[in-house]
CSV table of C-alpha atoms in Angstrom, one decimal:
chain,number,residue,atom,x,y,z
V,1,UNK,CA,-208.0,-22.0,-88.1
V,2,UNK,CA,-210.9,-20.9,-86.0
V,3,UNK,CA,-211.0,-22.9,-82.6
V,4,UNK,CA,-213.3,-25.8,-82.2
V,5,UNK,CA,-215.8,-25.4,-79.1
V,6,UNK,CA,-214.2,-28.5,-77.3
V,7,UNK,CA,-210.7,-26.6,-78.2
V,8,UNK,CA,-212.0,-23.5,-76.5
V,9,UNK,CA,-213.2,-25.2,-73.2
V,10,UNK,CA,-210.0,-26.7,-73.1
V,11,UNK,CA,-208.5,-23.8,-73.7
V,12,UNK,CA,-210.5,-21.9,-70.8
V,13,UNK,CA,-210.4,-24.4,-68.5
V,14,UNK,CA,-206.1,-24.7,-68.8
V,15,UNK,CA,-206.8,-20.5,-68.3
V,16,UNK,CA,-208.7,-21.3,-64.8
V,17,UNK,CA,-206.0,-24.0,-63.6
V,18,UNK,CA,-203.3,-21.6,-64.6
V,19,UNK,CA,-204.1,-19.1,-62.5
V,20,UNK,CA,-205.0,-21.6,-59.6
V,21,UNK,CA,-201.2,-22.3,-59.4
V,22,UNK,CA,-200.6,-19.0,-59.9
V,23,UNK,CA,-202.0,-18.7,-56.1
V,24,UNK,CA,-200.3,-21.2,-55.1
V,25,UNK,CA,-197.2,-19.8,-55.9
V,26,UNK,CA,-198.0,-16.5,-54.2
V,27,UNK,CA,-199.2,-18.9,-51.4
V,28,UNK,CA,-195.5,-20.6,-50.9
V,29,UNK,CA,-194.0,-18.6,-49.2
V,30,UNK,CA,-193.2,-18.5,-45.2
V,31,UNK,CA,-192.0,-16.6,-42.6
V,32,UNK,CA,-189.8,-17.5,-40.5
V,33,UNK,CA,-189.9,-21.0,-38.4
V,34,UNK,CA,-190.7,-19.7,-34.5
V,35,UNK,CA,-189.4,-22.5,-32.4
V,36,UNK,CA,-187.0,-25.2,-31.9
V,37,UNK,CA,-188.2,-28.4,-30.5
V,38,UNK,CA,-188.9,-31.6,-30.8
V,39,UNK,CA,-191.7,-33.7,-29.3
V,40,UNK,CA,-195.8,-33.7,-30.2
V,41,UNK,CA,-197.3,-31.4,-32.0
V,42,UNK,CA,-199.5,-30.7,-29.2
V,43,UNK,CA,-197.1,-30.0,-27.0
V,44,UNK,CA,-195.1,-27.5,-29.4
V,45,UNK,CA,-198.0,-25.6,-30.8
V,46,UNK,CA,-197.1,-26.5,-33.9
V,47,UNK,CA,-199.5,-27.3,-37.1
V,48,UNK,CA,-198.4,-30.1,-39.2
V,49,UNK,CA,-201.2,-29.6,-41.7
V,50,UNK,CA,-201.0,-25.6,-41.7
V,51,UNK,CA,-198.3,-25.1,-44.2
V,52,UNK,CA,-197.0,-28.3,-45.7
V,53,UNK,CA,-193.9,-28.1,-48.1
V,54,UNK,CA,-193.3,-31.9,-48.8
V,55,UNK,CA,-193.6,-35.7,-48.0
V,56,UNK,CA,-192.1,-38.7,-47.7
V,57,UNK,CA,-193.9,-42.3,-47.1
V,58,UNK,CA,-192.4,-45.8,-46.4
V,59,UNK,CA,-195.0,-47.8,-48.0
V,60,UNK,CA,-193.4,-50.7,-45.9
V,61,UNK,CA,-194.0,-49.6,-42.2
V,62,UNK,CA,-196.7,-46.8,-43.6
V,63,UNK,CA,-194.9,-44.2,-41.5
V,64,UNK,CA,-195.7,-40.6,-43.0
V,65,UNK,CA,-193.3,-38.1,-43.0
V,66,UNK,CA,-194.6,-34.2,-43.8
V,67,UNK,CA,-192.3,-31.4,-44.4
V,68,UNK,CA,-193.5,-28.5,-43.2
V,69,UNK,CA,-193.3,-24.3,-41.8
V,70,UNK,CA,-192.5,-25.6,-38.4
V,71,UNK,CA,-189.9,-28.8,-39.4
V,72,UNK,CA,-190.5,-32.5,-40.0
V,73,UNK,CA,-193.4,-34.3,-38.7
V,74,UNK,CA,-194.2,-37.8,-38.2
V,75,UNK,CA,-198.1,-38.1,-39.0
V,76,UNK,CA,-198.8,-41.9,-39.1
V,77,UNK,CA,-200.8,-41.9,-36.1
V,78,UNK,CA,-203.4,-39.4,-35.0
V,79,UNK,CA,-200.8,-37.7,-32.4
V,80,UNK,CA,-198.3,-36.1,-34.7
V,81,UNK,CA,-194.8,-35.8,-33.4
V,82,UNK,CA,-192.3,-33.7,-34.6
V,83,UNK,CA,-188.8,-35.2,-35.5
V,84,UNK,CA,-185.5,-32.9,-34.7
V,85,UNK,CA,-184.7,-29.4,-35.4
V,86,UNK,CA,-187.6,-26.5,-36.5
V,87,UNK,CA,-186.3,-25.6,-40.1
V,88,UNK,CA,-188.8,-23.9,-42.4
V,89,UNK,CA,-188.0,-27.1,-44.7
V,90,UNK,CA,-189.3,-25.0,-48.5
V,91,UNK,CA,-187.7,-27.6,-50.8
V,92,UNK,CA,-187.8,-31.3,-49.6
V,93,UNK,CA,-186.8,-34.5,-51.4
V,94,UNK,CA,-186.4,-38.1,-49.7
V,95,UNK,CA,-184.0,-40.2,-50.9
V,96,UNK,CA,-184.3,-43.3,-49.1
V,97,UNK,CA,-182.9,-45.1,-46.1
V,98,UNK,CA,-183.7,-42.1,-43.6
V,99,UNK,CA,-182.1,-39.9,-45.6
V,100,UNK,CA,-183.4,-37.0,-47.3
V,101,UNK,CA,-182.3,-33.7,-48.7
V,102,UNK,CA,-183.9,-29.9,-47.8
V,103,UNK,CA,-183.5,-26.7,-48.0
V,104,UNK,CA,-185.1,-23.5,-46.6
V,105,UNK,CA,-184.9,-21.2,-43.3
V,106,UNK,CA,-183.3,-22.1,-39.8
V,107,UNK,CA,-185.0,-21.8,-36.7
V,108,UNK,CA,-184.2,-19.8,-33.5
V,109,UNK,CA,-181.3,-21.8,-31.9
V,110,UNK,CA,-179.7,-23.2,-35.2
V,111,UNK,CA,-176.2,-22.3,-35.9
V,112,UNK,CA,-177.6,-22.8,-40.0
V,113,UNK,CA,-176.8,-20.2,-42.2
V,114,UNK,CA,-180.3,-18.3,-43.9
V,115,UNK,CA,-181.2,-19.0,-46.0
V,116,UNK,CA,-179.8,-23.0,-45.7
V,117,UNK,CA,-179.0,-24.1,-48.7
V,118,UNK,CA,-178.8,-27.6,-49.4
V,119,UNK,CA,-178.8,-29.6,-46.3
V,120,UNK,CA,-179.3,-33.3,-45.3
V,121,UNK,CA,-180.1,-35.7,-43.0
V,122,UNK,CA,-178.9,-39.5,-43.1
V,123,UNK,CA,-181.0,-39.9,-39.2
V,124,UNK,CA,-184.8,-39.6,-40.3
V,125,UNK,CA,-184.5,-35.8,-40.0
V,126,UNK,CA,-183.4,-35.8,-36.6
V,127,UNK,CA,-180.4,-33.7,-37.5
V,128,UNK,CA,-179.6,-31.9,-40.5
V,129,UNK,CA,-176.2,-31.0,-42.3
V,130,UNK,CA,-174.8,-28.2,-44.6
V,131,UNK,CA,-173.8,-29.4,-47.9
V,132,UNK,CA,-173.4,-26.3,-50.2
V,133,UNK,CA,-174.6,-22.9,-51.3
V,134,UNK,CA,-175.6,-22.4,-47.3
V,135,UNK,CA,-176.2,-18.1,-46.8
V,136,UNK,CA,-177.0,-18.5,-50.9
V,137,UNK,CA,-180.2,-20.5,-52.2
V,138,UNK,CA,-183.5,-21.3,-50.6
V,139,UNK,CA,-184.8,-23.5,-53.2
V,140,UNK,CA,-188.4,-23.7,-53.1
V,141,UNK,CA,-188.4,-26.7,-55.3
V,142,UNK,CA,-186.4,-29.7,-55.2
V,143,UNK,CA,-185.3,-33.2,-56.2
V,144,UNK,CA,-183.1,-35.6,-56.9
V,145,UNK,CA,-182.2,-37.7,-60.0
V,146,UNK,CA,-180.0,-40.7,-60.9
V,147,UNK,CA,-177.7,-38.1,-62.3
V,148,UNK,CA,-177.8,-35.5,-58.9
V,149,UNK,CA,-179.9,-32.7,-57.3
V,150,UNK,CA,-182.0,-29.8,-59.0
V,151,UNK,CA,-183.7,-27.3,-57.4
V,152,UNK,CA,-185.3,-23.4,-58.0
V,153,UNK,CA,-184.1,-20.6,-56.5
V,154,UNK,CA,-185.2,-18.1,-58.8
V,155,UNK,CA,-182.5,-19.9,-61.1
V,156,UNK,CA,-183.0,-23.8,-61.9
V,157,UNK,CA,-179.3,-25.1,-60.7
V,158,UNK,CA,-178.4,-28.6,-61.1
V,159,UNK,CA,-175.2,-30.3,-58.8
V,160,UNK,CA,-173.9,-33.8,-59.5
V,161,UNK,CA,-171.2,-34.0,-56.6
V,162,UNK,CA,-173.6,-31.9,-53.9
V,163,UNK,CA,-170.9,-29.1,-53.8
V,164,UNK,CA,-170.5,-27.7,-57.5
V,165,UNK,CA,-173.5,-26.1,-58.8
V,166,UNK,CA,-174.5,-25.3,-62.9
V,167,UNK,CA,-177.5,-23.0,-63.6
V,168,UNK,CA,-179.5,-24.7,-66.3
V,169,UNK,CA,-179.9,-22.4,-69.2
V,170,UNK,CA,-183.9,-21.8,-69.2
V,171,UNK,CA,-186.3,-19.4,-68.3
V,172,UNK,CA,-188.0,-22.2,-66.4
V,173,UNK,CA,-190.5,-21.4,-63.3
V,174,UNK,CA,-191.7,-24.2,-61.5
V,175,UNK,CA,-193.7,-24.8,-58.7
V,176,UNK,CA,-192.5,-28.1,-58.0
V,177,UNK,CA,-189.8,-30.7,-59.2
V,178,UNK,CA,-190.2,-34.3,-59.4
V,179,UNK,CA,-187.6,-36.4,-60.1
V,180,UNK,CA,-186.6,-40.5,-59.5
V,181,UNK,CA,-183.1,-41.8,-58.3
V,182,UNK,CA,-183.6,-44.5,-61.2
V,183,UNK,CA,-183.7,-42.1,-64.1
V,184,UNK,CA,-182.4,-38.9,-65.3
V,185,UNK,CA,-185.8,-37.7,-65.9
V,186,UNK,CA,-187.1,-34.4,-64.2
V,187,UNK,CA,-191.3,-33.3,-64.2
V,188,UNK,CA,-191.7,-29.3,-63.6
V,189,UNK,CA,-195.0,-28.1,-62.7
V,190,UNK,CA,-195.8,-24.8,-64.6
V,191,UNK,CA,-198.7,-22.3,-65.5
V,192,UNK,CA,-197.9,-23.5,-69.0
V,193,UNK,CA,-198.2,-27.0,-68.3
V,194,UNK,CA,-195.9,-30.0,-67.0
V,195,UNK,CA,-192.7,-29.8,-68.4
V,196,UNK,CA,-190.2,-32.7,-68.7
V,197,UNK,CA,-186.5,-33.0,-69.0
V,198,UNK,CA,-184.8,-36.3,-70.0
V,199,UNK,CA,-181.3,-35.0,-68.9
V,200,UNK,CA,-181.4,-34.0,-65.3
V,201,UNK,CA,-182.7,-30.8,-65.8
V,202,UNK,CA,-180.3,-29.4,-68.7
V,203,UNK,CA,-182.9,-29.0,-71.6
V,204,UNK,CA,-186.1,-29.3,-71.4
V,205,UNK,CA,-189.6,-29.7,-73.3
V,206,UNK,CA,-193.4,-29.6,-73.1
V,207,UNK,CA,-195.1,-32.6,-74.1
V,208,UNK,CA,-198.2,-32.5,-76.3
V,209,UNK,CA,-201.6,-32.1,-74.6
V,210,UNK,CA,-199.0,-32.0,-71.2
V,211,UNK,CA,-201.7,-30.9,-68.0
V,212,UNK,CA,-201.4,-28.2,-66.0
V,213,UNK,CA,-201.1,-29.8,-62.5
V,214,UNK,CA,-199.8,-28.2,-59.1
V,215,UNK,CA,-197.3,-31.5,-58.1
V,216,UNK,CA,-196.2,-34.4,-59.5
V,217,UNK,CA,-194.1,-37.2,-58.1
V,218,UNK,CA,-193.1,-40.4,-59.7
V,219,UNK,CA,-194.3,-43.9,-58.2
V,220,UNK,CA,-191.4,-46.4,-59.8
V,221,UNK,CA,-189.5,-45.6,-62.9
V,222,UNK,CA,-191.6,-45.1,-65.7
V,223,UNK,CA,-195.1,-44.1,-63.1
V,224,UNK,CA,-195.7,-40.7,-62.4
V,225,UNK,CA,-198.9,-39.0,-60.8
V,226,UNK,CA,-200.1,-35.3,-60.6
V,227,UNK,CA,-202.4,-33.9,-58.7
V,228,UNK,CA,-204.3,-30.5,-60.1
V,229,UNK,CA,-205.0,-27.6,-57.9
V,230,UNK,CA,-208.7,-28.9,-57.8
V,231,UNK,CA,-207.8,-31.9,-56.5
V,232,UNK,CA,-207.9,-34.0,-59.5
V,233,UNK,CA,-205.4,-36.4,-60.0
V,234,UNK,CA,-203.3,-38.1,-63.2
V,235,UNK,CA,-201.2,-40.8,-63.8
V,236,UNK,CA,-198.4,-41.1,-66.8
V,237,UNK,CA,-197.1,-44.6,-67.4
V,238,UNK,CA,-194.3,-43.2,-69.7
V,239,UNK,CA,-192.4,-40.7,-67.5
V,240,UNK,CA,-194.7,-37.8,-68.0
V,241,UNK,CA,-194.7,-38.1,-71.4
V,242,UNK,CA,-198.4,-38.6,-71.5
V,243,UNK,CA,-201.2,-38.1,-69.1
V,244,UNK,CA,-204.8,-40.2,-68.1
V,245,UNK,CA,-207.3,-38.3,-66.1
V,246,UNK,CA,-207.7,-41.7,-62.8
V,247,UNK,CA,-211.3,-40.4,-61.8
V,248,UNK,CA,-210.2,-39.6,-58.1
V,249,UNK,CA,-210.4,-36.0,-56.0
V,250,UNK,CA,-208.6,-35.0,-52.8
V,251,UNK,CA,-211.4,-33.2,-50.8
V,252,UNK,CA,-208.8,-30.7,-49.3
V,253,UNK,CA,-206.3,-28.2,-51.1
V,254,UNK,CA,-203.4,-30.2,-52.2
V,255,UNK,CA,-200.0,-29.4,-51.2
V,256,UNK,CA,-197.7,-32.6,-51.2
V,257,UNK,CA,-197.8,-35.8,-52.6
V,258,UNK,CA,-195.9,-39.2,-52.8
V,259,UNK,CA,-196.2,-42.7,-54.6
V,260,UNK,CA,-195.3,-46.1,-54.8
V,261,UNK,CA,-196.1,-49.0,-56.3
V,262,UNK,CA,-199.1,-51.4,-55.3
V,263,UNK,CA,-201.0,-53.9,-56.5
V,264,UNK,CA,-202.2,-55.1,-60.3
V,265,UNK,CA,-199.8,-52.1,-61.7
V,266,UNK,CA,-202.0,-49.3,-60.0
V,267,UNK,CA,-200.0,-46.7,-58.0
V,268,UNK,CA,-200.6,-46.2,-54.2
V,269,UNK,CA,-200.9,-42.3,-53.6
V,270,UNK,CA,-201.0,-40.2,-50.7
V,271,UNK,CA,-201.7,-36.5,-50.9
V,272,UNK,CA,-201.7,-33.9,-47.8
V,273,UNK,CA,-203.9,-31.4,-47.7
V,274,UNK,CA,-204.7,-28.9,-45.1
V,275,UNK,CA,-207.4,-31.2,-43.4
V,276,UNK,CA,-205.0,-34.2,-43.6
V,277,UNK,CA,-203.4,-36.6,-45.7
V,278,UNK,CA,-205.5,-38.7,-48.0
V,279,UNK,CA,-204.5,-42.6,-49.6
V,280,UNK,CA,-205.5,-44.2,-52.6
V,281,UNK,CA,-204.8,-47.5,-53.2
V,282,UNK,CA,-206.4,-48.3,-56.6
V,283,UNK,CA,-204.1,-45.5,-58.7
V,284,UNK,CA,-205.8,-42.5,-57.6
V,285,UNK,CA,-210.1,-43.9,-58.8
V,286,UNK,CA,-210.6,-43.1,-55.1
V,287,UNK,CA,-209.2,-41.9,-52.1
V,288,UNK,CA,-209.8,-42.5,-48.6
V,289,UNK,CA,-210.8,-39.5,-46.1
V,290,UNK,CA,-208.0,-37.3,-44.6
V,291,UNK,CA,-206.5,-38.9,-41.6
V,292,UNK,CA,-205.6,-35.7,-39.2
């Protein structure tokens, strides 16, 4: 069957997006952290918005949480402090209560193994704990589930006690995980397209017509949202089964993103960016200007 003009733009334009994330793999890695300290990010030279690896955001207070190169930083005002420990923090996943899970490289000063493994901290990040696999994985991707952890190391490996560690049996690549403590579902960003698991990360699939985004995070449940490496964002209502283009762009290049839900069904959405962190509070039609 010869391809349909509308099938070849398609076609060309999932080419283009492709190999934006393909930069943007190449672009993830770091070096190593250079301090250890806590306190502004003035005062530590540090750059919250230089090299950010993840995010977390209590829609309730409206505290903002970036996980970054140089540690954790608190950006909800326009002084950013930094919170505990510098840790190179590559995978990052919040799971609620002050607690969140990380991985990555320690800083000068920490008595971490490197790379870290999977750590955690149950104090807002101000300290951080080995749990397993510490001098083994530096997972580059990760999230949680209802079921357990996932992450990418070169290898996808799933644990379900946080000590005991399965390699899922795929050839699966991705840039980012996304996952939700209410369900066993898992979202994989990919040059091929989002992929989606409906078992924690054991099998997996490719949804028809599935976007090629950069991240993806889930909002409630069922709500998940994608941002492209242009900037353009999606929301599924079905657990990234399908997608809908919301009409919104992030004016900077996107590199972590967090949901929640807000008002008549429609997703609040925050997205950092180099220049800042941008909010939508209409499910991603528009988006306010970065706040750095």
């Amino acid at each position: 069957m010869t391809p349909t003009p509308s099938r070849l733009r398609t076609r060309k334009r999932a080419a283009r997006t492709a190999a934006a994330v393909s930069v943007a793999l190449l672009a993830a890695g770091c070096a190593q952290p250079a301090a250890e300290t806590s306190g502004s990010a003035a005062d530590t030279g540090a750059a919250p918005y230089g090299h950010v690896h993840g995010m977390s955001v209590d829609p309730q207070s409206g505290q903002v949480l970036l996980a970054t190169h140089d540690g954790l930083f608190d950006v909800t005002t326009e002084n950013p402090e930094k919170i505990g420990p510098t840790i190179d923090l590559m995978g990052f996943s919040p799971a609620g209560n002050d607690h969140f899970y990380a991985s990555g490289h320690p800083g000068p000063g920490s008595d971490l193994p490197n790379p870290a493994g999977l750590i955690h901290s149950t104090d807002g990040g101000k300290t951080w704990e080995p749990l397993s696999r510490q001098g083994e994985s530096d997972f580059h991707a990760l999230t949680m589930t209802r079921d357990g952890i996932i992450g990418y190391d070169g290898e996808l490996r799933i644990t379900g006690d946080l000590e005991s560690w399965t390699t899922a049996d795929t050839d699966l690549q991705p840039h980012n995980l996304a996952g939700t403590s209410l369900s066993p579902v898992v979202l994989a960003t990919t040059e091929q397209g989002v992929q989606r698991s409906d078992d924690g990360g054991k099998t997996w699939d490719t949804p028809a017509d599935a976007p090629v985004l950069l991240l993806t995070t889930f909002a409630d449940e069922a709500t998940a949202v994608g941002v492209a490496p242009d900037g353009s964002v999606q929301v599924s209502r079905d657990a990234g089964k399908t997608w809908q283009v919301s009409g919104g762009t992030v004016s900077g290049q996107p590199a972590a993103i967090a949901a929640a839900p807000g008002d008549d069904g429609k997703p609040q959405i925050w997205i950092a960016t180099t220049a800042g962190v941008e909010h939508s509070i209409d499910g991603g039609a528009t988006f306010s200007p970065p706040a750095s």
